Structures are given as structure tokens and as C-alpha cells.
Amino acid sequence: MPYIVREQIRLYYEIHGEGAPCIFLHGLGADHTQILQSMHQYPSIQMIVVDQRGHGKSSLDVNFNFAEMVEDIRALVTYLKLNHFFIGGISMGAAVSLAYALRYEESLLGLILVRPAWLDGPMRVELQSWFTFLGNHLALPDGKQRYQESEHYAILKRMHPRVASSFLHFLKILLQELHRKNLSIYQNNNQSKVLAC
């Protein structure tokens, strides 16, 4: 399994195919498989996917912010000796890609932003509290019930009922998959994998 290490953070990555390199980043709470499952593999594109810090097989650090995540990608680019490449991402991955493009524009062939959740700055405070709540409750046996009884869910259901319903379905599938694999969303030392930026 390929890893690079940057400032004691182990970052897992995979390379698929040959051709023009494209680093594509997953969204918050996901991992590299989000990209592999949702993107068609083109024969002329070399898809490079990475588990960003605190996600998937990568380790977690207290410095969970865009600046550090950009430097994680820069370390991968340096390690792989990529001169020019495409970068893109989904949701949080789009935000990291945008932040990377603003800092290292000269190395990019193009930028692909899919469902950007926010720009190149911190997430709004009310969203931070929502993700923190989720991270602290999802792995508990009654996590779904706690979520449905929370103020966060009530607000989401009132403002966006379809999103609230969709998230409950996602939560059910996530918990079933974690149970099937005998895993939890928690990493070492009960640190949550779902964190706010």
C-alpha cells in the first residue's frame, strides 16, 4: 500500500491508469473510493487519488485545515515528481483543489470543481458545529436516533426536507457498511474521522 509521510502524517494514495496526471480529491467524511466509484476511468488520464488527512487510511493530526491539506497534496506532487497536472475534487476536495490552485497555479493544467461546499476559506461556524455533532454521535449504537432528535436535524428537515431524508438513508448505509466490515468511523484513540475545517 503506497503512503507518503509529511510531518508525521501518513497519507495513503493510489495511481490508476496512464496518461495526463489528474489528482482528484474526495469530500469530507469520504475517502479515495468515493472518486473511484463515481468517476469513469479514461484511458488517457492517470487518476491519482489520496485519502486526505483524517480520512480513510491516512492518519489524523490536530492541524486539520486547508493550508495543511494543500501542503499534503504539494508533498505528494513533489514525491511523484509531477510537473504539470490537473487537480480537482468533490465538495471539500473542491475547496482544497481551489486553495491549491490559488497557491501553486503554475503547475496546473486545469482545475475541476464538483459540488464545491465552500471556497478556499473555513467552513461557516454553524456547519462546523453540525459536522462536530455528527462526528461525535454517528458511531454510537443510538447515533441515528440521537441525530433525528437533534436541533441540527430539525433545522435541516425544516429548511431542506429532501436533504434531511437523503442523509438519513446515507447514514443507514454507512453504519451497515461499517458494521459489516467490523469498523467504526473513529480512528485511533477514538478520534473522529468526521471533523470540521
Short mmCIF file of C-alpha atoms in Angstrom, two decimals:
data_model
loop_
_atom_site.label_atom_id
_atom_site.label_comp_id
_atom_site.label_asym_id
_atom_site.label_seq_id
_atom_site.Cartn_x
_atom_site.Cartn_y
_atom_site.Cartn_z
CA MET A 1 0.00 0.00 0.00
CA PRO A 2 1.59 3.30 -1.07
CA TYR A 3 1.97 6.02 1.54
CA ILE A 4 3.92 9.22 1.78
CA VAL A 5 4.79 10.83 5.10
CA ARG A 6 4.60 14.56 5.68
CA GLU A 7 5.33 15.93 9.15
CA GLN A 8 4.45 12.58 10.76
CA ILE A 9 1.16 12.31 8.84
CA ARG A 10 0.87 9.15 6.74
CA LEU A 11 -1.06 9.86 3.55
CA TYR A 12 -2.43 6.96 1.55
CA TYR A 13 -2.66 7.29 -2.23
CA GLU A 14 -3.31 5.19 -5.33
CA ILE A 15 -2.49 5.69 -9.01
CA HIS A 16 -4.78 4.30 -11.71
CA GLY A 17 -4.16 4.33 -15.45
CA GLU A 18 -1.68 6.16 -17.63
CA GLY A 19 -1.75 9.49 -19.39
CA ALA A 20 -2.20 13.07 -18.22
CA PRO A 21 -1.99 13.09 -14.41
CA CYS A 22 -5.10 14.17 -12.53
CA ILE A 23 -5.20 14.40 -8.74
CA PHE A 24 -8.84 14.13 -7.70
CA LEU A 25 -9.80 14.69 -4.05
CA HIS A 26 -12.73 13.25 -2.10
CA GLY A 27 -15.22 15.14 0.04
CA LEU A 28 -15.46 15.49 3.81
CA GLY A 29 -16.04 12.17 5.55
CA ALA A 30 -15.25 10.12 2.42
CA ASP A 31 -12.02 8.57 1.14
CA HIS A 32 -10.34 7.75 -2.18
CA THR A 33 -13.01 5.17 -3.02
CA GLN A 34 -15.55 7.99 -3.46
CA ILE A 35 -13.62 9.04 -6.54
CA LEU A 36 -13.02 5.53 -7.85
CA GLN A 37 -16.70 4.67 -7.53
CA SER A 38 -18.05 7.88 -9.03
CA MET A 39 -15.60 8.74 -11.81
CA HIS A 40 -15.25 6.96 -15.13
CA GLN A 41 -11.66 5.86 -15.82
CA TYR A 42 -10.44 7.30 -19.12
CA PRO A 43 -7.53 5.62 -20.93
CA SER A 44 -5.77 8.95 -21.48
CA ILE A 45 -5.94 10.05 -17.82
CA GLN A 46 -3.76 8.88 -14.96
CA MET A 47 -6.07 9.21 -11.94
CA ILE A 48 -4.28 9.88 -8.65
CA VAL A 49 -6.48 9.55 -5.58
CA VAL A 50 -5.47 10.20 -2.00
CA ASP A 51 -7.07 9.79 1.41
CA GLN A 52 -6.79 13.29 2.82
CA ARG A 53 -5.63 13.67 6.43
CA GLY A 54 -8.07 12.23 8.93
CA HIS A 55 -9.85 10.19 6.24
CA GLY A 56 -9.66 6.59 5.07
CA LYS A 57 -6.23 5.02 5.54
CA SER A 58 -4.45 8.32 6.23
CA SER A 59 -3.63 9.43 9.74
CA LEU A 60 -5.13 12.36 11.63
CA ASP A 61 -3.44 15.45 13.02
CA VAL A 62 -4.71 18.35 15.09
CA ASN A 63 -3.89 20.66 12.17
CA PHE A 64 -6.95 19.94 10.07
CA ASN A 65 -7.23 22.97 7.79
CA PHE A 66 -6.96 23.93 4.13
CA ALA A 67 -3.39 25.21 4.37
CA GLU A 68 -2.13 21.88 5.74
CA MET A 69 -4.22 19.87 3.29
CA VAL A 70 -2.80 21.88 0.39
CA GLU A 71 0.73 21.19 1.62
CA ASP A 72 -0.14 17.48 1.91
CA ILE A 73 -1.03 17.49 -1.79
CA ARG A 74 2.09 19.51 -2.59
CA ALA A 75 4.19 16.84 -0.82
CA LEU A 76 2.51 14.14 -2.93
CA VAL A 77 3.13 16.15 -6.11
CA THR A 78 6.80 16.54 -5.17
CA TYR A 79 7.15 12.85 -4.28
CA LEU A 80 5.57 11.76 -7.58
CA LYS A 81 7.67 14.32 -9.50
CA LEU A 82 4.63 15.80 -11.24
CA ASN A 83 5.49 18.89 -13.26
CA HIS A 84 2.08 19.67 -14.74
CA PHE A 85 -1.22 18.04 -13.86
CA PHE A 86 -4.94 18.54 -13.43
CA ILE A 87 -6.40 18.86 -9.95
CA GLY A 88 -9.99 18.61 -8.85
CA GLY A 89 -12.28 17.42 -6.16
CA ILE A 90 -15.76 16.91 -4.80
CA SER A 91 -17.11 19.19 -2.05
CA MET A 92 -14.27 19.61 0.48
CA GLY A 93 -11.93 18.18 -2.15
CA ALA A 94 -13.02 21.00 -4.47
CA ALA A 95 -12.17 23.54 -1.77
CA VAL A 96 -8.71 22.01 -1.25
CA SER A 97 -8.19 21.95 -5.03
CA LEU A 98 -9.15 25.61 -5.30
CA ALA A 99 -6.82 26.54 -2.45
CA TYR A 100 -4.05 24.55 -4.16
CA ALA A 101 -4.69 26.35 -7.46
CA LEU A 102 -4.52 29.74 -5.78
CA ARG A 103 -1.14 28.87 -4.27
CA TYR A 104 0.51 26.73 -6.98
CA GLU A 105 -1.18 27.84 -10.20
CA GLU A 106 1.97 27.47 -12.32
CA SER A 107 1.93 23.66 -12.13
CA LEU A 108 -1.70 23.16 -13.14
CA LEU A 109 -3.11 22.11 -16.49
CA GLY A 110 -6.64 22.63 -15.24
CA LEU A 111 -8.95 22.81 -12.23
CA ILE A 112 -12.12 20.70 -11.80
CA LEU A 113 -14.57 21.69 -9.04
CA VAL A 114 -17.51 19.35 -8.37
CA ARG A 115 -20.17 20.45 -5.86
CA PRO A 116 -17.86 22.89 -4.05
CA ALA A 117 -19.08 23.06 -0.46
CA TRP A 118 -17.25 26.28 0.33
CA LEU A 119 -14.50 28.29 -1.22
CA ASP A 120 -10.90 28.42 -0.03
CA GLY A 121 -11.74 29.56 3.50
CA PRO A 122 -13.06 27.97 6.67
CA MET A 123 -16.48 26.39 6.85
CA ARG A 124 -19.20 28.55 8.44
CA VAL A 125 -19.43 28.16 12.23
CA GLU A 126 -22.93 26.66 12.15
CA LEU A 127 -21.75 23.97 9.71
CA GLN A 128 -18.69 23.27 11.86
CA SER A 129 -20.96 22.53 14.82
CA TRP A 130 -23.10 20.22 12.65
CA PHE A 131 -20.12 18.15 11.48
CA THR A 132 -18.69 18.06 15.01
CA PHE A 133 -22.05 16.77 16.28
CA LEU A 134 -22.12 14.10 13.57
CA GLY A 135 -18.56 13.05 14.28
CA ASN A 136 -19.31 12.64 17.96
CA HIS A 137 -22.55 10.66 17.53
CA LEU A 138 -22.55 8.61 14.32
CA ALA A 139 -20.60 5.66 15.67
CA LEU A 140 -22.75 5.29 18.77
CA PRO A 141 -25.32 2.47 18.76
CA ASP A 142 -28.15 5.04 19.01
CA GLY A 143 -26.41 7.58 16.75
CA LYS A 144 -29.18 7.70 14.17
CA GLN A 145 -31.82 8.26 16.84
CA ARG A 146 -29.72 10.97 18.53
CA TYR A 147 -29.29 12.66 15.17
CA GLN A 148 -33.04 12.56 14.44
CA GLU A 149 -33.77 14.09 17.86
CA SER A 150 -31.16 16.83 17.50
CA GLU A 151 -31.68 20.50 16.76
CA HIS A 152 -29.34 20.08 13.77
CA TYR A 153 -31.70 17.56 12.18
CA ALA A 154 -34.80 19.67 12.97
CA ILE A 155 -33.28 22.69 11.23
CA LEU A 156 -32.17 20.66 8.21
CA LYS A 157 -35.56 18.95 7.94
CA ARG A 158 -37.37 22.29 8.11
CA MET A 159 -35.13 24.01 5.55
CA HIS A 160 -34.29 21.09 3.23
CA PRO A 161 -36.52 18.05 3.89
CA ARG A 162 -35.16 16.04 0.96
CA VAL A 163 -31.58 16.56 2.11
CA ALA A 164 -32.52 15.50 5.65
CA SER A 165 -34.19 12.34 4.34
CA SER A 166 -31.30 11.60 1.99
CA PHE A 167 -28.78 11.98 4.79
CA LEU A 168 -30.70 9.51 6.97
CA HIS A 169 -30.56 7.00 4.12
CA PHE A 170 -26.81 7.66 3.70
CA LEU A 171 -26.32 7.24 7.46
CA LYS A 172 -28.14 3.90 7.42
CA ILE A 173 -25.96 2.60 4.56
CA LEU A 174 -22.77 3.94 6.17
CA LEU A 175 -23.49 2.28 9.51
CA GLN A 176 -24.42 -1.02 7.84
CA GLU A 177 -21.19 -0.99 5.83
CA LEU A 178 -19.08 -0.16 8.88
CA HIS A 179 -20.78 -2.91 10.87
CA ARG A 180 -20.24 -5.38 8.01
CA LYS A 181 -16.53 -4.54 7.93
CA ASN A 182 -16.34 -4.50 11.73
CA LEU A 183 -15.15 -0.89 11.59
CA SER A 184 -16.13 2.41 13.08
CA ILE A 185 -15.88 5.97 11.83
CA TYR A 186 -13.45 6.52 14.68
CA GLN A 187 -9.74 6.26 14.12
CA ASN A 188 -7.02 5.68 16.70
CA ASN A 189 -7.72 6.92 20.23
CA ASN A 190 -11.41 7.46 19.43
CA GLN A 191 -10.59 10.47 17.28
CA SER A 192 -13.44 11.23 14.94
CA LYS A 193 -12.88 10.94 11.21
CA VAL A 194 -15.67 13.48 10.61
CA LEU A 195 -14.24 16.84 11.60
CA ALA A 196 -14.91 20.47 10.84
CA CYS A 197 -12.44 22.57 8.88
#
